[in-house]
Structures are given as structure tokens and as C-alpha cells.
CSV table of C-alpha atoms in Angstrom, one decimal:
chain,number,residue,atom,x,y,z
A,1,MET,CA,79.3,98.1,16.6
A,2,SER,CA,80.6,100.3,13.7
A,3,LEU,CA,78.3,101.4,10.9
A,4,THR,CA,81.0,103.6,9.4
A,5,TRP,CA,82.5,102.6,6.1
A,6,HIS,CA,86.2,102.1,6.1
A,7,THR,CA,88.8,101.4,3.4
A,8,GLY,CA,90.9,98.4,3.9
A,9,LYS,CA,93.8,97.1,1.9
A,10,VAL,CA,94.1,93.4,0.9
A,11,ILE,CA,97.7,92.5,1.9
A,12,ARG,CA,97.6,88.8,1.3
A,13,ILE,CA,95.5,86.1,-0.5
A,14,VAL,CA,96.0,82.4,0.0
A,15,ASN,CA,94.0,79.5,-1.5
A,16,GLU,CA,92.9,77.3,1.4
A,17,THR,CA,91.0,74.7,-0.7
A,18,SER,CA,90.1,74.4,-4.4
A,19,ASN,CA,87.2,76.9,-4.0
A,20,THR,CA,88.0,78.7,-0.7
A,21,ARG,CA,90.4,81.6,-0.2
A,22,ARG,CA,91.8,83.4,2.8
A,23,TYR,CA,92.0,87.2,2.6
A,24,TRP,CA,94.0,89.3,5.0
A,25,ILE,CA,92.8,92.9,5.2
A,26,GLU,CA,94.8,95.8,6.7
A,27,VAL,CA,93.0,98.9,8.0
A,28,PRO,CA,95.6,101.7,7.5
A,29,GLU,CA,93.4,104.4,9.2
A,30,MET,CA,93.3,102.4,12.5
A,31,PRO,CA,96.2,101.6,14.8
A,32,ALA,CA,94.3,98.5,15.9
A,33,PHE,CA,91.1,96.8,14.5
A,34,ASP,CA,89.2,95.8,17.6
A,35,PHE,CA,86.3,93.3,17.6
A,36,GLU,CA,84.8,90.6,19.6
A,37,PRO,CA,85.4,87.0,18.4
A,38,GLY,CA,82.3,85.9,16.4
A,39,GLN,CA,81.6,89.3,14.9
A,40,PHE,CA,81.4,90.0,11.1
A,41,VAL,CA,82.2,92.7,8.6
A,42,THR,CA,80.2,93.8,5.6
A,43,LEU,CA,81.9,94.4,2.3
A,44,ASP,CA,80.7,96.9,-0.3
A,45,MET,CA,81.5,95.5,-3.8
A,46,PRO,CA,81.0,97.2,-7.2
A,47,ILE,CA,78.5,94.5,-8.4
A,48,HIS,CA,75.2,96.4,-8.5
A,49,GLU,CA,73.8,99.9,-8.8
A,50,LYS,CA,71.7,99.5,-5.6
A,51,PRO,CA,73.8,99.7,-2.4
A,52,ASN,CA,72.0,96.9,-0.5
A,53,LYS,CA,72.6,94.5,-3.5
A,54,ARG,CA,76.4,95.2,-3.3
A,55,TRP,CA,76.7,94.2,0.4
A,56,ARG,CA,78.0,90.8,1.6
A,57,SER,CA,78.8,89.9,5.2
A,58,TYR,CA,81.5,87.6,6.3
A,59,SER,CA,82.5,86.4,9.8
A,60,ILE,CA,86.0,87.3,10.9
A,61,ALA,CA,88.2,84.2,10.9
A,62,SER,CA,91.1,85.7,12.9
A,63,TRP,CA,91.1,86.8,16.5
A,64,PRO,CA,91.8,90.2,18.1
A,65,ASP,CA,95.6,90.5,18.4
A,66,GLY,CA,96.1,94.3,18.8
A,67,SER,CA,97.0,94.7,15.1
A,68,ASN,CA,95.0,96.5,12.3
A,69,VAL,CA,94.8,93.3,10.2
A,70,PHE,CA,91.9,90.8,10.1
A,71,GLU,CA,91.3,87.7,8.1
A,72,LEU,CA,88.3,86.4,6.1
A,73,VAL,CA,87.8,83.0,4.6
A,74,ILE,CA,85.4,83.0,1.6
A,75,VAL,CA,84.0,80.2,-0.5
A,76,LEU,CA,83.3,80.8,-4.2
A,77,LEU,CA,79.6,80.3,-4.7
A,78,GLU,CA,78.5,79.2,-8.1
A,79,GLY,CA,76.7,82.1,-9.7
A,80,GLY,CA,77.4,84.3,-6.7
A,81,ALA,CA,78.1,87.9,-7.9
A,82,GLY,CA,80.0,88.9,-4.8
A,83,THR,CA,82.4,85.9,-4.5
A,84,THR,CA,82.9,85.9,-8.3
A,85,TRP,CA,84.1,89.5,-8.1
A,86,LEU,CA,86.3,88.8,-5.1
A,87,PHE,CA,87.9,85.7,-6.7
A,88,ASN,CA,88.3,87.2,-10.2
A,89,GLU,CA,89.1,90.8,-9.6
A,90,VAL,CA,90.6,91.4,-6.2
A,91,LYS,CA,94.4,91.2,-6.0
A,92,GLU,CA,96.9,91.8,-3.2
A,93,GLY,CA,97.3,95.6,-2.8
A,94,ASP,CA,93.7,96.4,-3.8
A,95,PRO,CA,91.4,98.4,-1.6
A,96,LEU,CA,88.2,97.0,-0.1
A,97,THR,CA,85.4,99.0,1.4
A,98,PHE,CA,83.9,97.5,4.5
A,99,ARG,CA,82.0,98.4,7.7
A,100,GLY,CA,82.0,96.7,11.0
A,101,PRO,CA,82.6,94.9,13.2
A,102,GLN,CA,79.0,94.0,13.8
A,103,GLY,CA,77.0,91.2,15.3
A,104,LYS,CA,76.1,89.6,18.7
A,105,PHE,CA,77.2,86.1,17.9
A,106,THR,CA,79.8,86.2,20.7
A,107,LEU,CA,81.0,84.2,23.6
A,108,PRO,CA,79.1,83.9,26.8
A,109,GLU,CA,80.5,85.6,30.0
A,110,PRO,CA,81.4,83.7,32.0
A,111,ILE,CA,82.0,80.4,30.1
A,112,ASP,CA,80.5,78.3,32.8
A,113,ARG,CA,79.4,75.3,30.9
A,114,ASP,CA,80.5,73.2,27.9
A,115,LEU,CA,80.6,74.8,24.5
A,116,PHE,CA,79.5,73.1,21.3
A,117,PHE,CA,80.6,74.9,18.2
A,118,ILE,CA,78.7,73.2,15.3
A,119,CYS,CA,79.4,74.4,11.8
A,120,THR,CA,79.6,73.6,8.1
A,121,GLY,CA,81.9,75.1,5.5
A,122,THR,CA,83.2,78.6,6.1
A,123,GLY,CA,80.9,78.7,9.1
A,124,ILE,CA,84.0,77.5,10.9
A,125,ALA,CA,85.4,81.1,10.8
A,126,PRO,CA,83.9,82.6,14.0
A,127,PHE,CA,84.7,79.5,16.0
A,128,ARG,CA,88.4,79.6,15.0
A,129,SER,CA,88.3,83.2,16.3
A,130,MET,CA,86.6,82.3,19.5
A,131,LEU,CA,88.8,79.3,20.2
A,132,HIS,CA,92.1,81.1,19.8
A,133,HIS,CA,90.8,84.1,21.9
A,134,ILE,CA,89.9,81.8,24.8
A,135,LEU,CA,93.2,80.0,24.7
A,136,ASN,CA,95.4,83.1,24.1
A,137,HIS,CA,93.9,84.8,27.1
A,138,ASN,CA,93.6,81.8,29.4
A,139,ILE,CA,89.9,82.4,29.8
A,140,THR,CA,88.3,79.9,32.2
A,141,HIS,CA,86.2,77.5,30.3
A,142,GLN,CA,84.8,74.0,30.4
A,143,ASN,CA,85.0,71.4,27.5
A,144,ILE,CA,84.9,72.8,24.0
A,145,TYR,CA,83.7,70.7,21.1
A,146,LEU,CA,84.3,72.0,17.5
A,147,ILE,CA,82.1,69.8,15.2
A,148,PHE,CA,82.8,70.7,11.6
A,149,GLY,CA,80.9,69.3,8.7
A,150,CYS,CA,82.3,69.3,5.2
A,151,ARG,CA,82.0,67.2,2.1
A,152,LYS,CA,85.5,65.8,1.5
A,153,LEU,CA,89.0,65.7,3.1
A,154,THR,CA,90.1,68.4,0.7
A,155,ASP,CA,87.4,70.8,2.0
A,156,ASN,CA,88.8,70.7,5.6
A,157,LEU,CA,89.4,74.4,6.4
A,158,TYR,CA,92.2,75.0,8.9
A,159,GLY,CA,92.3,71.3,9.5
A,160,LYS,CA,96.0,70.9,10.4
A,161,GLU,CA,96.0,73.9,12.7
A,162,LEU,CA,92.9,72.8,14.6
A,163,GLN,CA,94.1,69.2,14.9
A,164,GLU,CA,97.4,70.4,16.4
A,165,LEU,CA,95.6,72.6,18.8
A,166,SER,CA,93.4,69.8,20.0
A,167,GLU,CA,96.5,67.7,20.7
A,168,LYS,CA,97.9,70.5,22.9
A,169,VAL,CA,94.7,71.5,24.8
A,170,THR,CA,93.0,68.7,26.6
A,171,SER,CA,89.7,70.6,27.1
A,172,PHE,CA,89.3,71.1,23.3
A,173,GLN,CA,88.1,68.4,20.9
A,174,TYR,CA,88.3,68.9,17.2
A,175,LEU,CA,85.7,66.7,15.4
A,176,PRO,CA,85.5,67.0,11.7
A,177,THR,CA,83.1,64.8,9.7
A,178,TYR,CA,82.8,64.2,6.0
A,179,SER,CA,79.5,63.7,4.2
A,180,ARG,CA,80.8,62.6,0.8
A,181,GLU,CA,84.0,60.9,1.5
A,182,VAL,CA,84.5,57.3,0.4
A,183,PRO,CA,86.8,54.7,2.0
A,184,GLU,CA,89.2,54.4,-1.0
A,185,ASN,CA,90.2,58.1,-0.6
A,186,TYR,CA,91.7,57.8,2.9
A,187,ASN,CA,93.9,55.4,4.8
A,188,HIS,CA,93.1,56.4,8.4
A,189,LEU,CA,90.1,56.5,10.7
A,190,ILE,CA,87.9,59.5,10.0
A,191,ARG,CA,84.3,60.4,10.8
A,192,THR,CA,81.8,60.2,8.0
A,193,GLY,CA,78.3,61.5,7.8
A,194,TYR,CA,76.8,64.6,9.3
A,195,VAL,CA,77.4,66.7,12.4
A,196,HIS,CA,74.2,65.8,14.2
A,197,SER,CA,75.2,62.2,15.3
A,198,ILE,CA,78.4,63.5,16.8
A,199,TYR,CA,76.9,66.1,19.3
A,200,GLU,CA,74.1,63.7,20.1
A,201,GLU,CA,76.6,60.9,21.0
A,202,ILE,CA,78.7,63.3,23.2
A,203,ILE,CA,75.6,64.6,25.0
A,204,ARG,CA,74.0,61.2,25.6
A,205,GLY,CA,77.4,59.9,26.8
A,206,SER,CA,77.8,62.6,29.4
A,207,ALA,CA,74.2,62.6,30.6
A,208,GLN,CA,74.1,61.8,34.3
A,209,THR,CA,71.6,59.1,34.9
A,210,SER,CA,69.5,59.2,38.1
A,211,ALA,CA,66.3,57.7,39.4
A,212,GLY,CA,64.5,60.0,37.1
A,213,PRO,CA,65.1,61.0,33.4
A,214,ALA,CA,68.7,61.5,32.4
A,215,ALA,CA,70.0,64.9,33.5
A,216,MET,CA,71.7,66.7,30.6
A,217,LYS,CA,75.0,68.3,31.3
A,218,PRO,CA,74.7,72.1,31.0
A,219,ALA,CA,75.9,73.4,27.6
A,220,TYR,CA,75.8,76.3,25.2
A,221,PHE,CA,75.3,75.5,21.5
A,222,TYR,CA,76.7,77.8,18.8
A,223,LEU,CA,75.5,77.0,15.2
A,224,CYS,CA,77.0,78.6,12.1
A,225,GLY,CA,76.6,77.5,8.5
A,226,TRP,CA,73.9,76.6,6.0
A,227,LYS,CA,70.2,76.9,7.0
A,228,ASN,CA,69.3,73.3,6.6
A,229,MET,CA,72.0,72.2,9.1
A,230,ILE,CA,71.0,74.9,11.6
A,231,ASP,CA,67.3,74.1,11.4
A,232,GLU,CA,67.9,70.4,12.0
A,233,ALA,CA,70.4,71.0,14.8
A,234,LYS,CA,68.0,73.5,16.6
A,235,GLN,CA,65.3,70.8,16.7
A,236,ARG,CA,67.5,67.9,17.7
A,237,ILE,CA,69.2,69.9,20.5
A,238,GLN,CA,65.8,70.9,21.9
A,239,ASP,CA,64.6,67.3,21.5
A,240,LEU,CA,67.5,66.2,23.7
A,241,GLY,CA,66.0,68.4,26.5
A,242,TYR,CA,67.9,71.7,26.1
A,243,ASP,CA,66.2,75.1,26.3
A,244,ARG,CA,66.0,77.2,23.1
A,245,LYS,CA,67.9,80.0,25.0
A,246,THR,CA,71.0,77.8,25.1
A,247,ILE,CA,71.2,77.9,21.3
A,248,HIS,CA,72.9,80.7,19.4
A,249,LEU,CA,73.1,80.8,15.6
A,250,GLU,CA,74.5,82.6,12.6
A,251,LEU,CA,73.1,81.8,9.2
A,252,TYR,CA,75.2,81.6,6.0
A,253,GLY,CA,73.7,81.9,2.6
């Protein structure tokens, strides 16, 4: 965990959706930027006189590849001083002050049970990092379910990439769901509603019935996104019979 401040350089900016951007940041002072998938960096932005009011933390959306470049995916928050500055002022070639990597929202070792990655919005970032890391290094794993909640089809971050990955890797299921999509906007089968019904359906479907109560298949649950989703998921997962210790979370906002 690094608490030292570094100067990165923004080398690329791409609009991912109408209100979300991807930022690639190079760290010239380092030959390689090493981190664990799931960790975050904290940016120091010139938006306030007090240091702690200038800091904003973002999960790393890329995966460790031996280079000195990492990626962030950031949503423009209405009235948000930090994201307004990033979207309006920061251009390719500009410096960014950051510290990190930090955080303990990281993969279990070993991955000896199913993984449920449950997220909303830019909360997908750490799971994209974890997933590519597992597959790139052929890390032994069980089933991986990425359950991603967003409002509309146009909000689907990394959708094409993750769909193609799920078609290549049989142990990985990519399960996006849309809370505000309406039938006239799409011509193919999609999931609508919220994330909770999806993991509950998978878990109940895989429960091994016996003479006694259903035995739940061992799993780890990783939650990342808005507080309301995380609070509800925590309760529902425990109501299904899982121990609180199987749940790991990272709050956004």
C-alpha cells in the first residue's frame, strides 16, 4: 500500500458512455505500476483549499500487465466538484497527482468457491480488473458471475468486451440487467430490473436439496457500487443462509 504522492500523466481519454469517461494514466517515474486487482488510487485535485476535500478515490479498471499505465473509468456526477473538474479541465498530456495503490478489496486465495461480482455503474471497474487477472494467469477458479446493474443499454460499461469474454470462457457468466429500459428500445432478449433477483435465482437453482434444509453452494460475494444496492444485497445474501464473512464490499459515493 503506497501513501506516497506521485505525478501521473494522462495519455488517453475516451468517452465510454454519454456521462462516463475512461482515463489512461502513465506513471513516468515507475518502470511498472504494480497493484492487486480490486485496489484503488486517490486523486488530489485543485478543487478546494483543504487537502481532504480535494481527494477522490477511484478503483483501477485495468489489470496488472507489467506496464506503468493504469486505467480509471469515471462517471460525471451532477454537482460533483471532482468529476466536473476532471471532465471540464483535464486533457490528454496533463499531469495528475495521485497516491496508491490502496485497499483490501482483493481476490481470495485460493479461489476455492464460486465468485459473485455484484455491481452498479462504475462499480464494475474492480471486477473487470479481477476477471482479466484470473483469466490471464490461468488462476484456478470455480464459476464467476458478474451481475451488473445499470439504467439503460447505453449505460453498459465494457459491455461488448465482457460479452465476448463470456462467450469464450465457460466458467464466466456476464449478466447485465437494466432498471429503466423499456421494450421499444431493444429488439433482443435482455434482463430488466435489479441485480438482486439474478443472484437469488442462481443461488436457489444451485442449492443442493437434501432431507434437511437446502444446502447452499459455497460462494464469495463481492459488492461494489451505490450504498442502497450494497445494503440490500448484504441483507438478502445473509437471508439466503450465507455468513457475513463471505461478503466483501466497496462503497461508491
